[in-house]
């Protein structure tokens, strides 16, 4: 099963773009700024969440649509369409993203029931040297591909935590704090569980990957506090005075951390070379793609990934992608780095927001 008959209307620099006749490998080539990544971003919005750029909706709309845009795609199985998915923003309701599945209104979370999507972009190259918050968001995005409800749990937890902070600042009474902390704890326990399960599954998949040119990362989930309901609730109650003074909660899932070291050397990923970090990111992305494709179609978006790999690593990457079940979308400024897969790929030339099949 794969995405096909993809349409973009007034999305960023794409006025009206259609891509049909897709394959397992799909290659978008063109100059920088032509609109290749915009196509990948559109595909990433056919899943729950904010897409690969985490951009505001008004940033995505092209100039011609008055704040609106539309993205659609068919799920193709054995050559036949099995579902039509779409997401759009109406110009008169520009602050809200809407979803349709087979013509009927649906929730964004329901998109995740049809296929799982993952991506690797140049912006993620600094993940290991970035903040703990950036790594939490990365874990949450990977968890969302496995469990479409994970994003709503994170949103509920964060909203309840903000309300607790406001009550502490205003000197709210203990009854109100007890009630809101029950919500914080309920959602926080579920968020922490989802993250820990994702990291455990990803670690198992990484250990099962064959040895090769990609450095293997070792992942450890470090919770930011107790993970069981009663213990976490008691901790929030105990630390009210400290948290009031700090202006924020200093214990809980909002303090979770993903620790990554390189197998063999035991060196922290943040201290590894740029090439080693990229190799570990690719290994994580490939392992996640295997997990995400279990029971559902998988789609993997790789933005400008091949140009930064030597020929040996490029060949190894293509081999692993070929063996996987995910449909793969790649971008590059030229076909040269993709010579090994061009003959088996659908290739499009992207220029100034237009797409031409080669």
mmCIF file with all atom_site columns, N, CA, C and O in Angstrom, residues 97-147:
data_model
loop_
_atom_site.group_PDB
_atom_site.id
_atom_site.type_symbol
_atom_site.label_atom_id
_atom_site.label_alt_id
_atom_site.label_comp_id
_atom_site.label_asym_id
_atom_site.label_entity_id
_atom_site.label_seq_id
_atom_site.pdbx_PDB_ins_code
_atom_site.Cartn_x
_atom_site.Cartn_y
_atom_site.Cartn_z
_atom_site.occupancy
_atom_site.B_iso_or_equiv
_atom_site.pdbx_formal_charge
_atom_site.auth_seq_id
_atom_site.auth_comp_id
_atom_site.auth_asym_id
_atom_site.auth_atom_id
_atom_site.pdbx_PDB_model_num
ATOM 1   N N  . UNK A 1 97  ? -7.019  23.440 10.947 1.00 0.00 ? 97  UNK A N  1
ATOM 2   C CA . UNK A 1 97  ? -6.787  22.456 9.893  1.00 0.00 ? 97  UNK A CA 1
ATOM 3   C C  . UNK A 1 97  ? -7.873  21.389 9.946  1.00 0.00 ? 97  UNK A C  1
ATOM 4   O O  . UNK A 1 97  ? -8.128  20.806 11.005 1.00 0.00 ? 97  UNK A O  1
ATOM 5   N N  . UNK A 1 98  ? -8.518  21.154 8.836  1.00 0.00 ? 98  UNK A N  1
ATOM 6   C CA . UNK A 1 98  ? -9.606  20.197 8.736  1.00 0.00 ? 98  UNK A CA 1
ATOM 7   C C  . UNK A 1 98  ? -9.150  18.952 7.998  1.00 0.00 ? 98  UNK A C  1
ATOM 8   O O  . UNK A 1 98  ? -8.174  18.979 7.244  1.00 0.00 ? 98  UNK A O  1
ATOM 9   N N  . UNK A 1 99  ? -9.877  17.864 8.187  1.00 0.00 ? 99  UNK A N  1
ATOM 10  C CA . UNK A 1 99  ? -9.501  16.575 7.604  1.00 0.00 ? 99  UNK A CA 1
ATOM 11  C C  . UNK A 1 99  ? -10.726 15.916 6.996  1.00 0.00 ? 99  UNK A C  1
ATOM 12  O O  . UNK A 1 99  ? -11.825 15.985 7.566  1.00 0.00 ? 99  UNK A O  1
ATOM 13  N N  . UNK A 1 100 ? -10.536 15.288 5.850  1.00 0.00 ? 100 UNK A N  1
ATOM 14  C CA . UNK A 1 100 ? -11.577 14.446 5.255  1.00 0.00 ? 100 UNK A CA 1
ATOM 15  C C  . UNK A 1 100 ? -10.969 13.105 4.875  1.00 0.00 ? 100 UNK A C  1
ATOM 16  O O  . UNK A 1 100 ? -9.848  13.048 4.358  1.00 0.00 ? 100 UNK A O  1
ATOM 17  N N  . UNK A 1 101 ? -11.705 12.048 5.150  1.00 0.00 ? 101 UNK A N  1
ATOM 18  C CA . UNK A 1 101 ? -11.303 10.695 4.760  1.00 0.00 ? 101 UNK A CA 1
ATOM 19  C C  . UNK A 1 101 ? -12.458 10.093 3.971  1.00 0.00 ? 101 UNK A C  1
ATOM 20  O O  . UNK A 1 101 ? -13.574 9.998  4.483  1.00 0.00 ? 101 UNK A O  1
ATOM 21  N N  . UNK A 1 102 ? -12.184 9.742  2.728  1.00 0.00 ? 102 UNK A N  1
ATOM 22  C CA . UNK A 1 102 ? -13.225 9.229  1.819  1.00 0.00 ? 102 UNK A CA 1
ATOM 23  C C  . UNK A 1 102 ? -14.418 10.181 1.753  1.00 0.00 ? 102 UNK A C  1
ATOM 24  O O  . UNK A 1 102 ? -15.581 9.765  1.737  1.00 0.00 ? 102 UNK A O  1
ATOM 25  N N  . UNK A 1 103 ? -14.114 11.481 1.760  1.00 0.00 ? 103 UNK A N  1
ATOM 26  C CA . UNK A 1 103 ? -15.148 12.496 1.605  1.00 0.00 ? 103 UNK A CA 1
ATOM 27  C C  . UNK A 1 103 ? -15.864 12.900 2.876  1.00 0.00 ? 103 UNK A C  1
ATOM 28  O O  . UNK A 1 103 ? -16.630 13.863 2.869  1.00 0.00 ? 103 UNK A O  1
ATOM 29  N N  . UNK A 1 104 ? -15.639 12.197 3.973  1.00 0.00 ? 104 UNK A N  1
ATOM 30  C CA . UNK A 1 104 ? -16.328 12.501 5.231  1.00 0.00 ? 104 UNK A CA 1
ATOM 31  C C  . UNK A 1 104 ? -15.392 13.233 6.192  1.00 0.00 ? 104 UNK A C  1
ATOM 32  O O  . UNK A 1 104 ? -14.190 12.953 6.231  1.00 0.00 ? 104 UNK A O  1
ATOM 33  N N  . UNK A 1 105 ? -15.945 14.155 6.959  1.00 0.00 ? 105 UNK A N  1
ATOM 34  C CA . UNK A 1 105 ? -15.139 14.866 7.944  1.00 0.00 ? 105 UNK A CA 1
ATOM 35  C C  . UNK A 1 105 ? -14.590 13.894 8.981  1.00 0.00 ? 105 UNK A C  1
ATOM 36  O O  . UNK A 1 105 ? -15.262 12.949 9.384  1.00 0.00 ? 105 UNK A O  1
ATOM 37  N N  . UNK A 1 106 ? -13.362 14.135 9.399  1.00 0.00 ? 106 UNK A N  1
ATOM 38  C CA . UNK A 1 106 ? -12.692 13.249 10.358 1.00 0.00 ? 106 UNK A CA 1
ATOM 39  C C  . UNK A 1 106 ? -11.735 14.077 11.207 1.00 0.00 ? 106 UNK A C  1
ATOM 40  O O  . UNK A 1 106 ? -11.481 15.253 10.931 1.00 0.00 ? 106 UNK A O  1
ATOM 41  N N  . UNK A 1 107 ? -11.223 13.459 12.250 1.00 0.00 ? 107 UNK A N  1
ATOM 42  C CA . UNK A 1 107 ? -10.245 14.127 13.106 1.00 0.00 ? 107 UNK A CA 1
ATOM 43  C C  . UNK A 1 107 ? -8.843  13.930 12.553 1.00 0.00 ? 107 UNK A C  1
ATOM 44  O O  . UNK A 1 107 ? -8.574  12.968 11.819 1.00 0.00 ? 107 UNK A O  1
ATOM 45  N N  . UNK A 1 108 ? -7.939  14.825 12.918 1.00 0.00 ? 108 UNK A N  1
ATOM 46  C CA . UNK A 1 108 ? -6.550  14.680 12.484 1.00 0.00 ? 108 UNK A CA 1
ATOM 47  C C  . UNK A 1 108 ? -5.949  13.394 13.044 1.00 0.00 ? 108 UNK A C  1
ATOM 48  O O  . UNK A 1 108 ? -5.158  12.724 12.374 1.00 0.00 ? 108 UNK A O  1
ATOM 49  N N  . UNK A 1 109 ? -6.339  13.029 14.266 1.00 0.00 ? 109 UNK A N  1
ATOM 50  C CA . UNK A 1 109 ? -5.799  11.812 14.874 1.00 0.00 ? 109 UNK A CA 1
ATOM 51  C C  . UNK A 1 109 ? -6.151  10.580 14.060 1.00 0.00 ? 109 UNK A C  1
ATOM 52  O O  . UNK A 1 109 ? -5.378  9.618  14.000 1.00 0.00 ? 109 UNK A O  1
ATOM 53  N N  . UNK A 1 110 ? -7.312  10.594 13.387 1.00 0.00 ? 110 UNK A N  1
ATOM 54  C CA . UNK A 1 110 ? -7.734  9.415  12.630 1.00 0.00 ? 110 UNK A CA 1
ATOM 55  C C  . UNK A 1 110 ? -6.866  9.165  11.407 1.00 0.00 ? 110 UNK A C  1
ATOM 56  O O  . UNK A 1 110 ? -6.836  8.055  10.874 1.00 0.00 ? 110 UNK A O  1
ATOM 57  N N  . UNK A 1 111 ? -6.128  10.172 10.950 1.00 0.00 ? 111 UNK A N  1
ATOM 58  C CA . UNK A 1 111 ? -5.210  9.959  9.833  1.00 0.00 ? 111 UNK A CA 1
ATOM 59  C C  . UNK A 1 111 ? -4.167  8.903  10.176 1.00 0.00 ? 111 UNK A C  1
ATOM 60  O O  . UNK A 1 111 ? -3.739  8.130  9.322  1.00 0.00 ? 111 UNK A O  1
ATOM 61  N N  . UNK A 1 112 ? -3.764  8.878  11.432 1.00 0.00 ? 112 UNK A N  1
ATOM 62  C CA . UNK A 1 112 ? -2.740  7.931  11.853 1.00 0.00 ? 112 UNK A CA 1
ATOM 63  C C  . UNK A 1 112 ? -3.181  6.485  11.816 1.00 0.00 ? 112 UNK A C  1
ATOM 64  O O  . UNK A 1 112 ? -2.346  5.582  11.923 1.00 0.00 ? 112 UNK A O  1
ATOM 65  N N  . UNK A 1 113 ? -4.474  6.247  11.678 1.00 0.00 ? 113 UNK A N  1
ATOM 66  C CA . UNK A 1 113 ? -4.965  4.878  11.606 1.00 0.00 ? 113 UNK A CA 1
ATOM 67  C C  . UNK A 1 113 ? -4.750  4.261  10.223 1.00 0.00 ? 113 UNK A C  1
ATOM 68  O O  . UNK A 1 113 ? -4.809  3.047  10.065 1.00 0.00 ? 113 UNK A O  1
ATOM 69  N N  . UNK A 1 114 ? -4.475  5.117  9.220  1.00 0.00 ? 114 UNK A N  1
ATOM 70  C CA . UNK A 1 114 ? -4.362  4.625  7.848  1.00 0.00 ? 114 UNK A CA 1
ATOM 71  C C  . UNK A 1 114 ? -2.933  4.301  7.462  1.00 0.00 ? 114 UNK A C  1
ATOM 72  O O  . UNK A 1 114 ? -2.665  3.337  6.754  1.00 0.00 ? 114 UNK A O  1
ATOM 73  N N  . UNK A 1 115 ? -1.994  5.136  7.875  1.00 0.00 ? 115 UNK A N  1
ATOM 74  C CA . UNK A 1 115 ? -0.590  4.850  7.594  1.00 0.00 ? 115 UNK A CA 1
ATOM 75  C C  . UNK A 1 115 ? 0.281   5.602  8.595  1.00 0.00 ? 115 UNK A C  1
ATOM 76  O O  . UNK A 1 115 ? -0.172  6.547  9.244  1.00 0.00 ? 115 UNK A O  1
ATOM 77  N N  . UNK A 1 116 ? 1.524   5.145  8.720  1.00 0.00 ? 116 UNK A N  1
ATOM 78  C CA . UNK A 1 116 ? 2.476   5.763  9.643  1.00 0.00 ? 116 UNK A CA 1
ATOM 79  C C  . UNK A 1 116 ? 3.538   6.488  8.836  1.00 0.00 ? 116 UNK A C  1
ATOM 80  O O  . UNK A 1 116 ? 3.990   6.003  7.801  1.00 0.00 ? 116 UNK A O  1
ATOM 81  N N  . UNK A 1 117 ? 3.949   7.642  9.318  1.00 0.00 ? 117 UNK A N  1
ATOM 82  C CA . UNK A 1 117 ? 4.889   8.453  8.570  1.00 0.00 ? 117 UNK A CA 1
ATOM 83  C C  . UNK A 1 117 ? 6.050   8.876  9.469  1.00 0.00 ? 117 UNK A C  1
ATOM 84  O O  . UNK A 1 117 ? 5.883   9.120  10.663 1.00 0.00 ? 117 UNK A O  1
ATOM 85  N N  . UNK A 1 118 ? 7.232   8.912  8.882  1.00 0.00 ? 118 UNK A N  1
ATOM 86  C CA . UNK A 1 118 ? 8.423   9.376  9.593  1.00 0.00 ? 118 UNK A CA 1
ATOM 87  C C  . UNK A 1 118 ? 9.266   10.202 8.640  1.00 0.00 ? 118 UNK A C  1
ATOM 88  O O  . UNK A 1 118 ? 9.092   10.144 7.425  1.00 0.00 ? 118 UNK A O  1
ATOM 89  N N  . UNK A 1 119 ? 10.194  10.970 9.207  1.00 0.00 ? 119 UNK A N  1
ATOM 90  C CA . UNK A 1 119 ? 11.028  11.803 8.333  1.00 0.00 ? 119 UNK A CA 1
ATOM 91  C C  . UNK A 1 119 ? 12.364  12.125 8.981  1.00 0.00 ? 119 UNK A C  1
ATOM 92  O O  . UNK A 1 119 ? 12.548  12.018 10.196 1.00 0.00 ? 119 UNK A O  1
ATOM 93  N N  . UNK A 1 120 ? 13.288  12.516 8.105  1.00 0.00 ? 120 UNK A N  1
ATOM 94  C CA . UNK A 1 120 ? 14.598  12.984 8.527  1.00 0.00 ? 120 UNK A CA 1
ATOM 95  C C  . UNK A 1 120 ? 14.935  14.190 7.664  1.00 0.00 ? 120 UNK A C  1
ATOM 96  O O  . UNK A 1 120 ? 14.954  14.104 6.436  1.00 0.00 ? 120 UNK A O  1
ATOM 97  N N  . UNK A 1 121 ? 15.176  15.329 8.315  1.00 0.00 ? 121 UNK A N  1
ATOM 98  C CA . UNK A 1 121 ? 15.459  16.570 7.602  1.00 0.00 ? 121 UNK A CA 1
ATOM 99  C C  . UNK A 1 121 ? 16.767  17.163 8.101  1.00 0.00 ? 121 UNK A C  1
ATOM 100 O O  . UNK A 1 121 ? 17.236  16.832 9.198  1.00 0.00 ? 121 UNK A O  1
ATOM 101 N N  . UNK A 1 122 ? 17.374  18.077 7.341  1.00 0.00 ? 122 UNK A N  1
ATOM 102 C CA . UNK A 1 122 ? 18.615  18.711 7.803  1.00 0.00 ? 122 UNK A CA 1
ATOM 103 C C  . UNK A 1 122 ? 18.466  19.412 9.146  1.00 0.00 ? 122 UNK A C  1
ATOM 104 O O  . UNK A 1 122 ? 19.431  19.512 9.906  1.00 0.00 ? 122 UNK A O  1
ATOM 105 N N  . UNK A 1 123 ? 17.272  19.908 9.457  1.00 0.00 ? 123 UNK A N  1
ATOM 106 C CA . UNK A 1 123 ? 17.061  20.593 10.730 1.00 0.00 ? 123 UNK A CA 1
ATOM 107 C C  . UNK A 1 123 ? 17.269  19.665 11.918 1.00 0.00 ? 123 UNK A C  1
ATOM 108 O O  . UNK A 1 123 ? 17.543  20.123 13.037 1.00 0.00 ? 123 UNK A O  1
ATOM 109 N N  . UNK A 1 124 ? 17.149  18.353 11.701 1.00 0.00 ? 124 UNK A N  1
ATOM 110 C CA . UNK A 1 124 ? 17.321  17.397 12.793 1.00 0.00 ? 124 UNK A CA 1
ATOM 111 C C  . UNK A 1 124 ? 18.780  17.025 13.020 1.00 0.00 ? 124 UNK A C  1
ATOM 112 O O  . UNK A 1 124 ? 19.083  16.313 13.979 1.00 0.00 ? 124 UNK A O  1
ATOM 113 N N  . UNK A 1 125 ? 19.666  17.500 12.173 1.00 0.00 ? 125 UNK A N  1
ATOM 114 C CA . UNK A 1 125 ? 21.075  17.127 12.296 1.00 0.00 ? 125 UNK A CA 1
ATOM 115 C C  . UNK A 1 125 ? 21.685  17.557 13.630 1.00 0.00 ? 125 UNK A C  1
ATOM 116 O O  . UNK A 1 125 ? 22.651  16.946 14.099 1.00 0.00 ? 125 UNK A O  1
ATOM 117 N N  . UNK A 1 126 ? 21.148  18.591 14.235 1.00 0.00 ? 126 UNK A N  1
ATOM 118 C CA . UNK A 1 126 ? 21.695  19.073 15.511 1.00 0.00 ? 126 UNK A CA 1
ATOM 119 C C  . UNK A 1 126 ? 20.920  18.539 16.711 1.00 0.00 ? 126 UNK A C  1
ATOM 120 O O  . UNK A 1 126 ? 21.031  19.070 17.817 1.00 0.00 ? 126 UNK A O  1
ATOM 121 N N  . UNK A 1 127 ? 20.137  17.481 16.498 1.00 0.00 ? 127 UNK A N  1
ATOM 122 C CA . UNK A 1 127 ? 19.278  16.958 17.562 1.00 0.00 ? 127 UNK A CA 1
ATOM 123 C C  . UNK A 1 127 ? 20.060  16.642 18.835 1.00 0.00 ? 127 UNK A C  1
ATOM 124 O O  . UNK A 1 127 ? 19.629  16.980 19.937 1.00 0.00 ? 127 UNK A O  1
ATOM 125 N N  . UNK A 1 128 ? 21.205  15.984 18.698 1.00 0.00 ? 128 UNK A N  1
ATOM 126 C CA . UNK A 1 128 ? 21.939  15.528 19.877 1.00 0.00 ? 128 UNK A CA 1
ATOM 127 C C  . UNK A 1 128 ? 22.587  16.682 20.646 1.00 0.00 ? 128 UNK A C  1
ATOM 128 O O  . UNK A 1 128 ? 22.844  16.561 21.849 1.00 0.00 ? 128 UNK A O  1
ATOM 129 N N  . UNK A 1 129 ? 22.859  17.793 19.954 1.00 0.00 ? 129 UNK A N  1
ATOM 130 C CA . UNK A 1 129 ? 23.441  18.955 20.624 1.00 0.00 ? 129 UNK A CA 1
ATOM 131 C C  . UNK A 1 129 ? 22.372  19.973 21.009 1.00 0.00 ? 129 UNK A C  1
ATOM 132 O O  . UNK A 1 129 ? 22.687  20.988 21.632 1.00 0.00 ? 129 UNK A O  1
ATOM 133 N N  . UNK A 1 130 ? 21.127  19.702 20.659 1.00 0.00 ? 130 UNK A N  1
ATOM 134 C CA . UNK A 1 130 ? 20.029  20.620 20.925 1.00 0.00 ? 130 UNK A CA 1
ATOM 135 C C  . UNK A 1 130 ? 19.545  20.461 22.366 1.00 0.00 ? 130 UNK A C  1
ATOM 136 O O  . UNK A 1 130 ? 20.128  19.733 23.172 1.00 0.00 ? 130 UNK A O  1
ATOM 137 N N  . UNK A 1 131 ? 18.459  21.109 22.680 1.00 0.00 ? 131 UNK A N  1
ATOM 138 C CA . UNK A 1 131 ? 17.915  21.067 24.040 1.00 0.00 ? 131 UNK A CA 1
ATOM 139 C C  . UNK A 1 131 ? 17.210  19.750 24.320 1.00 0.00 ? 131 UNK A C  1
ATOM 140 O O  . UNK A 1 131 ? 16.836  19.010 23.406 1.00 0.00 ? 131 UNK A O  1
ATOM 141 N N  . UNK A 1 132 ? 17.005  19.466 25.610 1.00 0.00 ? 132 UNK A N  1
ATOM 142 C CA . UNK A 1 132 ? 16.244  18.276 25.997 1.00 0.00 ? 132 UNK A CA 1
ATOM 143 C C  . UNK A 1 132 ? 14.821  18.360 25.445 1.00 0.00 ? 132 UNK A C  1
ATOM 144 O O  . UNK A 1 132 ? 14.229  17.342 25.067 1.00 0.00 ? 132 UNK A O  1
ATOM 145 N N  . UNK A 1 133 ? 14.279  19.571 25.368 1.00 0.00 ? 133 UNK A N  1
ATOM 146 C CA . UNK A 1 133 ? 12.942  19.750 24.821 1.00 0.00 ? 133 UNK A CA 1
ATOM 147 C C  . UNK A 1 133 ? 12.863  19.326 23.369 1.00 0.00 ? 133 UNK A C  1
ATOM 148 O O  . UNK A 1 133 ? 11.866  18.730 22.942 1.00 0.00 ? 133 UNK A O  1
ATOM 149 N N  . UNK A 1 134 ? 13.900  19.620 22.584 1.00 0.00 ? 134 UNK A N  1
ATOM 150 C CA . UNK A 1 134 ? 13.917  19.202 21.176 1.00 0.00 ? 134 UNK A CA 1
ATOM 151 C C  . UNK A 1 134 ? 13.928  17.684 21.072 1.00 0.00 ? 134 UNK A C  1
ATOM 152 O O  . UNK A 1 134 ? 13.265  17.104 20.204 1.00 0.00 ? 134 UNK A O  1
ATOM 153 N N  . UNK A 1 135 ? 14.665  17.033 21.961 1.00 0.00 ? 135 UNK A N  1
ATOM 154 C CA . UNK A 1 135 ? 14.691  15.564 21.927 1.00 0.00 ? 135 UNK A CA 1
ATOM 155 C C  . UNK A 1 135 ? 13.371  14.979 22.400 1.00 0.00 ? 135 UNK A C  1
ATOM 156 O O  . UNK A 1 135 ? 12.935  13.937 21.890 1.00 0.00 ? 135 UNK A O  1
ATOM 157 N N  . UNK A 1 136 ? 12.703  15.630 23.358 1.00 0.00 ? 136 UNK A N  1
ATOM 158 C CA . UNK A 1 136 ? 11.369  15.154 23.758 1.00 0.00 ? 136 UNK A CA 1
ATOM 159 C C  . UNK A 1 136 ? 10.396  15.255 22.583 1.00 0.00 ? 136 UNK A C  1
ATOM 160 O O  . UNK A 1 136 ? 9.602   14.337 22.353 1.00 0.00 ? 136 UNK A O  1
ATOM 161 N N  . UNK A 1 137 ? 10.447  16.352 21.861 1.00 0.00 ? 137 UNK A N  1
ATOM 162 C CA . UNK A 1 137 ? 9.557   16.500 20.702 1.00 0.00 ? 137 UNK A CA 1
ATOM 163 C C  . UNK A 1 137 ? 9.856   15.433 19.651 1.00 0.00 ? 137 UNK A C  1
ATOM 164 O O  . UNK A 1 137 ? 8.948   14.915 18.999 1.00 0.00 ? 137 UNK A O  1
ATOM 165 N N  . UNK A 1 138 ? 11.132  15.106 19.494 1.00 0.00 ? 138 UNK A N  1
ATOM 166 C CA . UNK A 1 138 ? 11.512  14.065 18.533 1.00 0.00 ? 138 UNK A CA 1
ATOM 167 C C  . UNK A 1 138 ? 10.940  12.713 18.967 1.00 0.00 ? 138 UNK A C  1
ATOM 168 O O  . UNK A 1 138 ? 10.399  11.956 18.145 1.00 0.00 ? 138 UNK A O  1
ATOM 169 N N  . UNK A 1 139 ? 11.052  12.408 20.235 1.00 0.00 ? 139 UNK A N  1
ATOM 170 C CA . UNK A 1 139 ? 10.492  11.158 20.760 1.00 0.00 ? 139 UNK A CA 1
ATOM 171 C C  . UNK A 1 139 ? 8.975   11.155 20.593 1.00 0.00 ? 139 UNK A C  1
ATOM 172 O O  . UNK A 1 139 ? 8.381   10.144 20.192 1.00 0.00 ? 139 UNK A O  1
ATOM 173 N N  . UNK A 1 140 ? 8.329   12.279 20.891 1.00 0.00 ? 140 UNK A N  1
ATOM 174 C CA . UNK A 1 140 ? 6.869   12.359 20.765 1.00 0.00 ? 140 UNK A CA 1
ATOM 175 C C  . UNK A 1 140 ? 6.425   12.158 19.317 1.00 0.00 ? 140 UNK A C  1
ATOM 176 O O  . UNK A 1 140 ? 5.409   11.509 19.057 1.00 0.00 ? 140 UNK A O  1
ATOM 177 N N  . UNK A 1 141 ? 7.176   12.725 18.371 1.00 0.00 ? 141 UNK A N  1
ATOM 178 C CA . UNK A 1 141 ? 6.809   12.539 16.971 1.00 0.00 ? 141 UNK A CA 1
ATOM 179 C C  . UNK A 1 141 ? 6.928   11.072 16.571 1.00 0.00 ? 141 UNK A C  1
ATOM 180 O O  . UNK A 1 141 ? 6.070   10.524 15.879 1.00 0.00 ? 141 UNK A O  1
ATOM 181 N N  . UNK A 1 142 ? 7.994   10.401 17.019 1.00 0.00 ? 142 UNK A N  1
ATOM 182 C CA . UNK A 1 142 ? 8.153   8.984  16.699 1.00 0.00 ? 142 UNK A CA 1
ATOM 183 C C  . UNK A 1 142 ? 7.064   8.161  17.379 1.00 0.00 ? 142 UNK A C  1
ATOM 184 O O  . UNK A 1 142 ? 6.525   7.224  16.785 1.00 0.00 ? 142 UNK A O  1
ATOM 185 N N  . UNK A 1 143 ? 6.725   8.507  18.619 1.00 0.00 ? 143 UNK A N  1
ATOM 186 C CA . UNK A 1 143 ? 5.665   7.787  19.329 1.00 0.00 ? 143 UNK A CA 1
ATOM 187 C C  . UNK A 1 143 ? 4.326   7.975  18.644 1.00 0.00 ? 143 UNK A C  1
ATOM 188 O O  . UNK A 1 143 ? 3.499   7.057  18.587 1.00 0.00 ? 143 UNK A O  1
ATOM 189 N N  . UNK A 1 144 ? 4.094   9.172  18.090 1.00 0.00 ? 144 UNK A N  1
ATOM 190 C CA . UNK A 1 144 ? 2.840   9.463  17.400 1.00 0.00 ? 144 UNK A CA 1
ATOM 191 C C  . UNK A 1 144 ? 2.655   8.558  16.177 1.00 0.00 ? 144 UNK A C  1
ATOM 192 O O  . UNK A 1 144 ? 1.536   8.141  15.872 1.00 0.00 ? 144 UNK A O  1
ATOM 193 N N  . UNK A 1 145 ? 3.751   8.237  15.488 1.00 0.00 ? 145 UNK A N  1
ATOM 194 C CA . UNK A 1 145 ? 3.650   7.366  14.322 1.00 0.00 ? 145 UNK A CA 1
ATOM 195 C C  . UNK A 1 145 ? 3.211   5.957  14.705 1.00 0.00 ? 145 UNK A C  1
ATOM 196 O O  . UNK A 1 145 ? 2.620   5.241  13.897 1.00 0.00 ? 145 UNK A O  1
ATOM 197 N N  . UNK A 1 146 ? 3.462   5.568  15.942 1.00 0.00 ? 146 UNK A N  1
ATOM 198 C CA . UNK A 1 146 ? 3.049   4.247  16.422 1.00 0.00 ? 146 UNK A CA 1
ATOM 199 C C  . UNK A 1 146 ? 1.688   4.285  17.104 1.00 0.00 ? 146 UNK A C  1
ATOM 200 O O  . UNK A 1 146 ? 0.943   3.305  17.070 1.00 0.00 ? 146 UNK A O  1
ATOM 201 N N  . UNK A 1 147 ? 1.384   5.410  17.744 1.00 0.00 ? 147 UNK A N  1
ATOM 202 C CA . UNK A 1 147 ? 0.118   5.549  18.483 1.00 0.00 ? 147 UNK A CA 1
ATOM 203 C C  . UNK A 1 147 ? -0.492  6.908  18.158 1.00 0.00 ? 147 UNK A C  1
ATOM 204 O O  . UNK A 1 147 ? -0.041  7.932  18.679 1.00 0.00 ? 147 UNK A O  1
#
